[in-house]
Coordinates of N, CA and C in Angstrom, one line a residue:
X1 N 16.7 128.3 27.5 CA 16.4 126.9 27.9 C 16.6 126.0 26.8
X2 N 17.4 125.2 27.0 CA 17.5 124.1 26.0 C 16.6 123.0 25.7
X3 N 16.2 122.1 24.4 CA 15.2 121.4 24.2 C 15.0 120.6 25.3
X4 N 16.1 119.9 25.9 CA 15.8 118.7 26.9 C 15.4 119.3 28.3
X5 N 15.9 120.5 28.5 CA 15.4 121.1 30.0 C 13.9 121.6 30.0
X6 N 13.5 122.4 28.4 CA 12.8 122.5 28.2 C 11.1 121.3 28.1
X7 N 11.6 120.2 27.9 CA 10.6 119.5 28.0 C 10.6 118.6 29.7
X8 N 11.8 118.6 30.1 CA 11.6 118.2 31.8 C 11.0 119.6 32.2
X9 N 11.0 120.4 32.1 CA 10.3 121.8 32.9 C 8.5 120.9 32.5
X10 N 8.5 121.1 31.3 CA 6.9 120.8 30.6 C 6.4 119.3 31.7
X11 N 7.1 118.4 31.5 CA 7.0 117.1 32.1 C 6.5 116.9 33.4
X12 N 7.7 117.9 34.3 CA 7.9 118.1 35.6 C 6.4 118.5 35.9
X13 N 6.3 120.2 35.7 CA 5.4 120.9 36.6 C 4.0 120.1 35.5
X14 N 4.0 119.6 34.7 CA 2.3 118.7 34.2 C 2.1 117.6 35.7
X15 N 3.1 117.1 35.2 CA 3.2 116.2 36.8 C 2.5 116.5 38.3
X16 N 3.4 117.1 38.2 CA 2.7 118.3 39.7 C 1.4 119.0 39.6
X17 N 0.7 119.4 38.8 CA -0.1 119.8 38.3 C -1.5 118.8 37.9
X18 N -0.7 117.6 37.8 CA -1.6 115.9 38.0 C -2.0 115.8 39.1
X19 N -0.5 115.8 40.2 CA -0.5 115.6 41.1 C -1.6 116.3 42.4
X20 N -1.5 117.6 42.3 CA -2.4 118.9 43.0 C -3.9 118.3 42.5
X21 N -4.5 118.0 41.4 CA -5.8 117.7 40.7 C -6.1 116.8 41.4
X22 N -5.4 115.4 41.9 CA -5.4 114.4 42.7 C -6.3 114.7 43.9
X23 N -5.1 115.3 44.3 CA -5.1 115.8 46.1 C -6.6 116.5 46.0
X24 N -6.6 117.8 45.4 CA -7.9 118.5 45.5 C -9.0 117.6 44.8
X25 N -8.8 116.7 44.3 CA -10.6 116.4 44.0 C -10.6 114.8 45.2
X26 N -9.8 114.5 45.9 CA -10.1 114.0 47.5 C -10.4 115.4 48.2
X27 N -10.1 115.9 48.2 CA -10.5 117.1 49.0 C -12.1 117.8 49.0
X28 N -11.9 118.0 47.5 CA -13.7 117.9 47.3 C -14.1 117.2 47.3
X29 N -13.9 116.0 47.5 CA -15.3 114.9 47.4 C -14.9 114.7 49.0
X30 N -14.1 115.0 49.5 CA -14.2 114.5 51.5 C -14.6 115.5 52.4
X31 N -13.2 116.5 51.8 CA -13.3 117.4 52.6 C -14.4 118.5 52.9
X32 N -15.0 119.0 51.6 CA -15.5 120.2 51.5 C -17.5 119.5 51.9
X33 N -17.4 118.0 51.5 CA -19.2 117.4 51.9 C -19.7 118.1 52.7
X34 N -19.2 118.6 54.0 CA -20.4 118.9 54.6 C -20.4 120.7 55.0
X35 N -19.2 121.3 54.2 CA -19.0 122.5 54.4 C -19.7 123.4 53.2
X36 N -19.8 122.9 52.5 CA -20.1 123.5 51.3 C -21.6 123.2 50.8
X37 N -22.5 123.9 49.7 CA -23.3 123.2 49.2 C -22.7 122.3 47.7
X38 N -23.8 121.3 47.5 CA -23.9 120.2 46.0 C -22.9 121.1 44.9
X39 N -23.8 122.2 44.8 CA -23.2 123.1 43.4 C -21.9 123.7 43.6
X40 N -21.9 123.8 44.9 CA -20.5 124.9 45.1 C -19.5 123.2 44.8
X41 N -19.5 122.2 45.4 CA -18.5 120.8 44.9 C -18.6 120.5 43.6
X42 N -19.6 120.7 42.8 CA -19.9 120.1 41.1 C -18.7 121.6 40.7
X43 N -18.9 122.6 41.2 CA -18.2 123.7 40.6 C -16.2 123.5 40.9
X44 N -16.3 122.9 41.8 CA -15.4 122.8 42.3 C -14.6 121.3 41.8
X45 N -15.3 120.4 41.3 CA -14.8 118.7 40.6 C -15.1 119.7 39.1
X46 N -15.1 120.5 38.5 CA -15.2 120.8 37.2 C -13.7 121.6 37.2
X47 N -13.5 122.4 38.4 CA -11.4 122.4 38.0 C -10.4 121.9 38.4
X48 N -11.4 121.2 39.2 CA -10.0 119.8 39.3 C -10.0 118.8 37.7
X49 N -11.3 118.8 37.5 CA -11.1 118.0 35.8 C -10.5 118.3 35.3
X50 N -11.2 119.6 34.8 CA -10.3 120.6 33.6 C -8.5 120.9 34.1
X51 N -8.2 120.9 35.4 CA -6.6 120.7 35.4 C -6.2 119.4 35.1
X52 N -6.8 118.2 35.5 CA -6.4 117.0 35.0 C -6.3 117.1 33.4
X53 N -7.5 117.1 33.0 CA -7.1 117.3 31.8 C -5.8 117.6 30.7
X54 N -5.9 118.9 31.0 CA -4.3 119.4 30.7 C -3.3 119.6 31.5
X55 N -3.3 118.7 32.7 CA -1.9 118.2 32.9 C -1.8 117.0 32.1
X56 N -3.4 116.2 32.0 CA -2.3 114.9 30.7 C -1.8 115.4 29.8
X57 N -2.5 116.3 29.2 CA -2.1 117.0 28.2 C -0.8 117.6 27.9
X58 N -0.3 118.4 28.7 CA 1.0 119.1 28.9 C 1.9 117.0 28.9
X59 N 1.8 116.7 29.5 CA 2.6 115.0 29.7 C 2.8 114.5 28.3
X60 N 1.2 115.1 27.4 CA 1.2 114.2 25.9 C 2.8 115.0 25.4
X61 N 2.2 116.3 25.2 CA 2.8 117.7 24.7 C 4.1 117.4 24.8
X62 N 4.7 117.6 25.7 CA 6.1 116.9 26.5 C 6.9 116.2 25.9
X63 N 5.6 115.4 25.4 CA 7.2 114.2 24.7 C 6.9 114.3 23.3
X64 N 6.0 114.9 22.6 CA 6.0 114.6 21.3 C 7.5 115.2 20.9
X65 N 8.0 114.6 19.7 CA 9.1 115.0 18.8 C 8.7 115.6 17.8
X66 N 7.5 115.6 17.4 CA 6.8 116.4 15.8 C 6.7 117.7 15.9
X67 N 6.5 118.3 17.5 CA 6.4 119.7 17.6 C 7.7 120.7 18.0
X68 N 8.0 121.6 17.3 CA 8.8 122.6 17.6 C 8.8 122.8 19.2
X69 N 10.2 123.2 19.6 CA 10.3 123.4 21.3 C 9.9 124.9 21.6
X70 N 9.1 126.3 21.1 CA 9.0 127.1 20.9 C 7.2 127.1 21.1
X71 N 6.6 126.0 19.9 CA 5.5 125.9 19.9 C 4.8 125.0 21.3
X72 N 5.6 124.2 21.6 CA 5.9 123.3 22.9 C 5.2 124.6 24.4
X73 N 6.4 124.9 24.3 CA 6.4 126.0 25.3 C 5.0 126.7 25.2
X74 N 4.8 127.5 24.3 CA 3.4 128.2 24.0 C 2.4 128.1 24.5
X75 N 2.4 126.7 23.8 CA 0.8 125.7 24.3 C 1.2 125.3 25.9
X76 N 2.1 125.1 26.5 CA 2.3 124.7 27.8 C 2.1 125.9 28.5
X77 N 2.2 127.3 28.3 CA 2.6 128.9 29.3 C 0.9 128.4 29.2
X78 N 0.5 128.6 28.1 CA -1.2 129.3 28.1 C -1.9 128.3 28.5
X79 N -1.9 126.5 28.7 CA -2.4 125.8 29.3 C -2.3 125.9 30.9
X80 N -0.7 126.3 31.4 CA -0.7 126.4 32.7 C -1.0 127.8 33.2
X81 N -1.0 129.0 32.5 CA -2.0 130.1 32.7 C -3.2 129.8 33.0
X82 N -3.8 129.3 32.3 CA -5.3 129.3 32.1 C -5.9 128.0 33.0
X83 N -4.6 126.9 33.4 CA -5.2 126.2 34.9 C -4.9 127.3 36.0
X84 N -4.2 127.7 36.1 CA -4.6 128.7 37.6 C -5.5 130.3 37.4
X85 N -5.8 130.6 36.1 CA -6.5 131.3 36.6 C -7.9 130.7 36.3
X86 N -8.1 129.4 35.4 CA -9.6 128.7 35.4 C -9.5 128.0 37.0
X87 N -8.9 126.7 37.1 CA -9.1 126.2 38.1 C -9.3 127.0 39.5
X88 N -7.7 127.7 39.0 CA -7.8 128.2 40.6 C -8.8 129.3 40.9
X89 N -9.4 129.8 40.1 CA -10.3 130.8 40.2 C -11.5 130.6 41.0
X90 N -11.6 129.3 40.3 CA -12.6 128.1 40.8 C -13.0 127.4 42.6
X91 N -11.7 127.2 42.5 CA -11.3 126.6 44.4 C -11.2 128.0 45.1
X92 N -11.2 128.8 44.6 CA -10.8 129.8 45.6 C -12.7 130.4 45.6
X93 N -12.8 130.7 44.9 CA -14.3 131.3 45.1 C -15.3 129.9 46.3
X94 N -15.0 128.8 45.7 CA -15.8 127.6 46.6 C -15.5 127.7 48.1
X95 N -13.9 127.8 48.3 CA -13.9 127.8 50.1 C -13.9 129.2 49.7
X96 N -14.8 130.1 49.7 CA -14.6 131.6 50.3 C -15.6 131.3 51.2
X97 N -16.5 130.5 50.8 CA -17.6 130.3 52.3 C -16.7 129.5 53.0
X98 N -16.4 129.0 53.3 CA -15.1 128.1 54.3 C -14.6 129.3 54.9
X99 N -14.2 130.2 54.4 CA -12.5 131.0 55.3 C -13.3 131.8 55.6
X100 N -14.7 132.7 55.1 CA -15.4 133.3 55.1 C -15.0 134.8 54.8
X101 N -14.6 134.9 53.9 CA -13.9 135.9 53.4 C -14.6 136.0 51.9
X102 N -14.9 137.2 51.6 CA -16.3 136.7 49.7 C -15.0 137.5 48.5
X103 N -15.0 136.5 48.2 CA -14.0 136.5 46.7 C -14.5 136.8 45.1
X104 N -15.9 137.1 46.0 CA -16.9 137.1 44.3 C -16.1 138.0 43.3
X105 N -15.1 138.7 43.7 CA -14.3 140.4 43.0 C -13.6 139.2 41.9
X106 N -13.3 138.4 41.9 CA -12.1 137.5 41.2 C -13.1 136.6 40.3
X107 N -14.2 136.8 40.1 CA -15.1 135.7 39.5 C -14.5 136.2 37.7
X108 N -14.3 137.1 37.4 CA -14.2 137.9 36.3 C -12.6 136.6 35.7
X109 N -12.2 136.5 36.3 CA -10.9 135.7 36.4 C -11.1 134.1 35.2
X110 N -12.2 134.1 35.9 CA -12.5 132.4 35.8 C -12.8 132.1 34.2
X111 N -13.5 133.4 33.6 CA -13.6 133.2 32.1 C -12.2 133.2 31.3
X112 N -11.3 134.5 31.9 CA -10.7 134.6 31.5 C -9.6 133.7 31.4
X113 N -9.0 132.4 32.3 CA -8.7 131.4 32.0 C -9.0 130.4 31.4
X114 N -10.7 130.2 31.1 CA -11.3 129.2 30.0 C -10.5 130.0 28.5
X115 N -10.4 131.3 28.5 CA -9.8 131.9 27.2 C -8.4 131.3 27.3
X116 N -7.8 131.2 28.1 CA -6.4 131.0 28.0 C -6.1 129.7 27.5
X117 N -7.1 128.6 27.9 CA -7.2 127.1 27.8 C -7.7 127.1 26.3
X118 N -8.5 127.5 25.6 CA -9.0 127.8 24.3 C -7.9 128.2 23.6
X119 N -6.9 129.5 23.9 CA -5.8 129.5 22.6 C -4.9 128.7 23.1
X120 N -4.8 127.7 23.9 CA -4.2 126.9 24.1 C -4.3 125.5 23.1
X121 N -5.7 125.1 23.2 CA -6.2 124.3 21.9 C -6.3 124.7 20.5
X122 N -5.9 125.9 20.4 CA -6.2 126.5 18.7 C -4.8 126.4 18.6
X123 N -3.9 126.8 19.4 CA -2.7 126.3 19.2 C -2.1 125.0 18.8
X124 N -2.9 124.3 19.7 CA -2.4 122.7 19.7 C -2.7 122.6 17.9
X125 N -4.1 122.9 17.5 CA -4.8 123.0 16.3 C -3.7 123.0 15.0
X126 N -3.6 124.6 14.8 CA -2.8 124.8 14.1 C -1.3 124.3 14.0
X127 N -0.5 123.6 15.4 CA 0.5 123.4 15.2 C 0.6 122.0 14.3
X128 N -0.6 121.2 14.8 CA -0.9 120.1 14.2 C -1.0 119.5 12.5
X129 N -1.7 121.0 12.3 CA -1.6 120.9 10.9 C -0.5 121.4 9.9
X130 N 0.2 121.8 10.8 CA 1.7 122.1 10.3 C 2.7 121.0 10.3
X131 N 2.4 119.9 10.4 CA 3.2 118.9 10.5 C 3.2 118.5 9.3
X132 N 4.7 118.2 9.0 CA 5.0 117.5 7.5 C 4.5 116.1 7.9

């Protein structure tokens, strides 16, 4: 993948990944009100943030010029790892009461994407201080 495809890839799916955060936290604040309980929606606007989050993030990432396209990539696999298995870990356990189907087997999941989001920031860390 060459630098420039390589940062419209990064660009693109942060975008879309904005985009989905959008949609789902209308969805939990409309959709899920009266299907759901308070904590099951607070649990559920906590991975729509945290993907907002680093989709700006991945958008900052994207265009910087100071970071290597190697280290780029890195920090973008393990930020978008760790939104689908933190977030999504998240929306899928909240409507299991909705579909009615119990997803609790996948909860093990949800840390393990806050891990992914974490060497995602130690990354960002150390790449930062590698900057001439």
């Amino acid at each position: 993948m060459t630098k420039k495809s390589s940062n419209k890839t990064i660009l693109i799916t942060a975008a879309i990944m904005g985009l989905i955060a959008v949609l789902l936290g209308a969805f939990g604040a409309h959709g899920l009100k009266n299907q759901v309980d308070p904590e099951s929606i607070n649990s559920f606007t906590t991975g729509v943030r945290y993907q907002m989050y680093h989709a700006i993030v991945c958008l900052i990432i994207g265009n910087m010029s100071v970071l290597q396209d190697t280290v780029k990539k890195r920090i973008f696999y393990f930020f978008t790892g760790g939104i689908i298995l933190f977030s999504g870990s998240i929306y899928l356990l909240v409507i299991d009461e909705i579909i009615g189907i119990s997803l609790s087997s996948i909860a093990f999941i949800t840390p393990l994407g806050g891990l992914l989001l974490i060497i995602g920031w130690i990354f960002c860390i150390l790449s930062f201080v590698k900057i001439k």
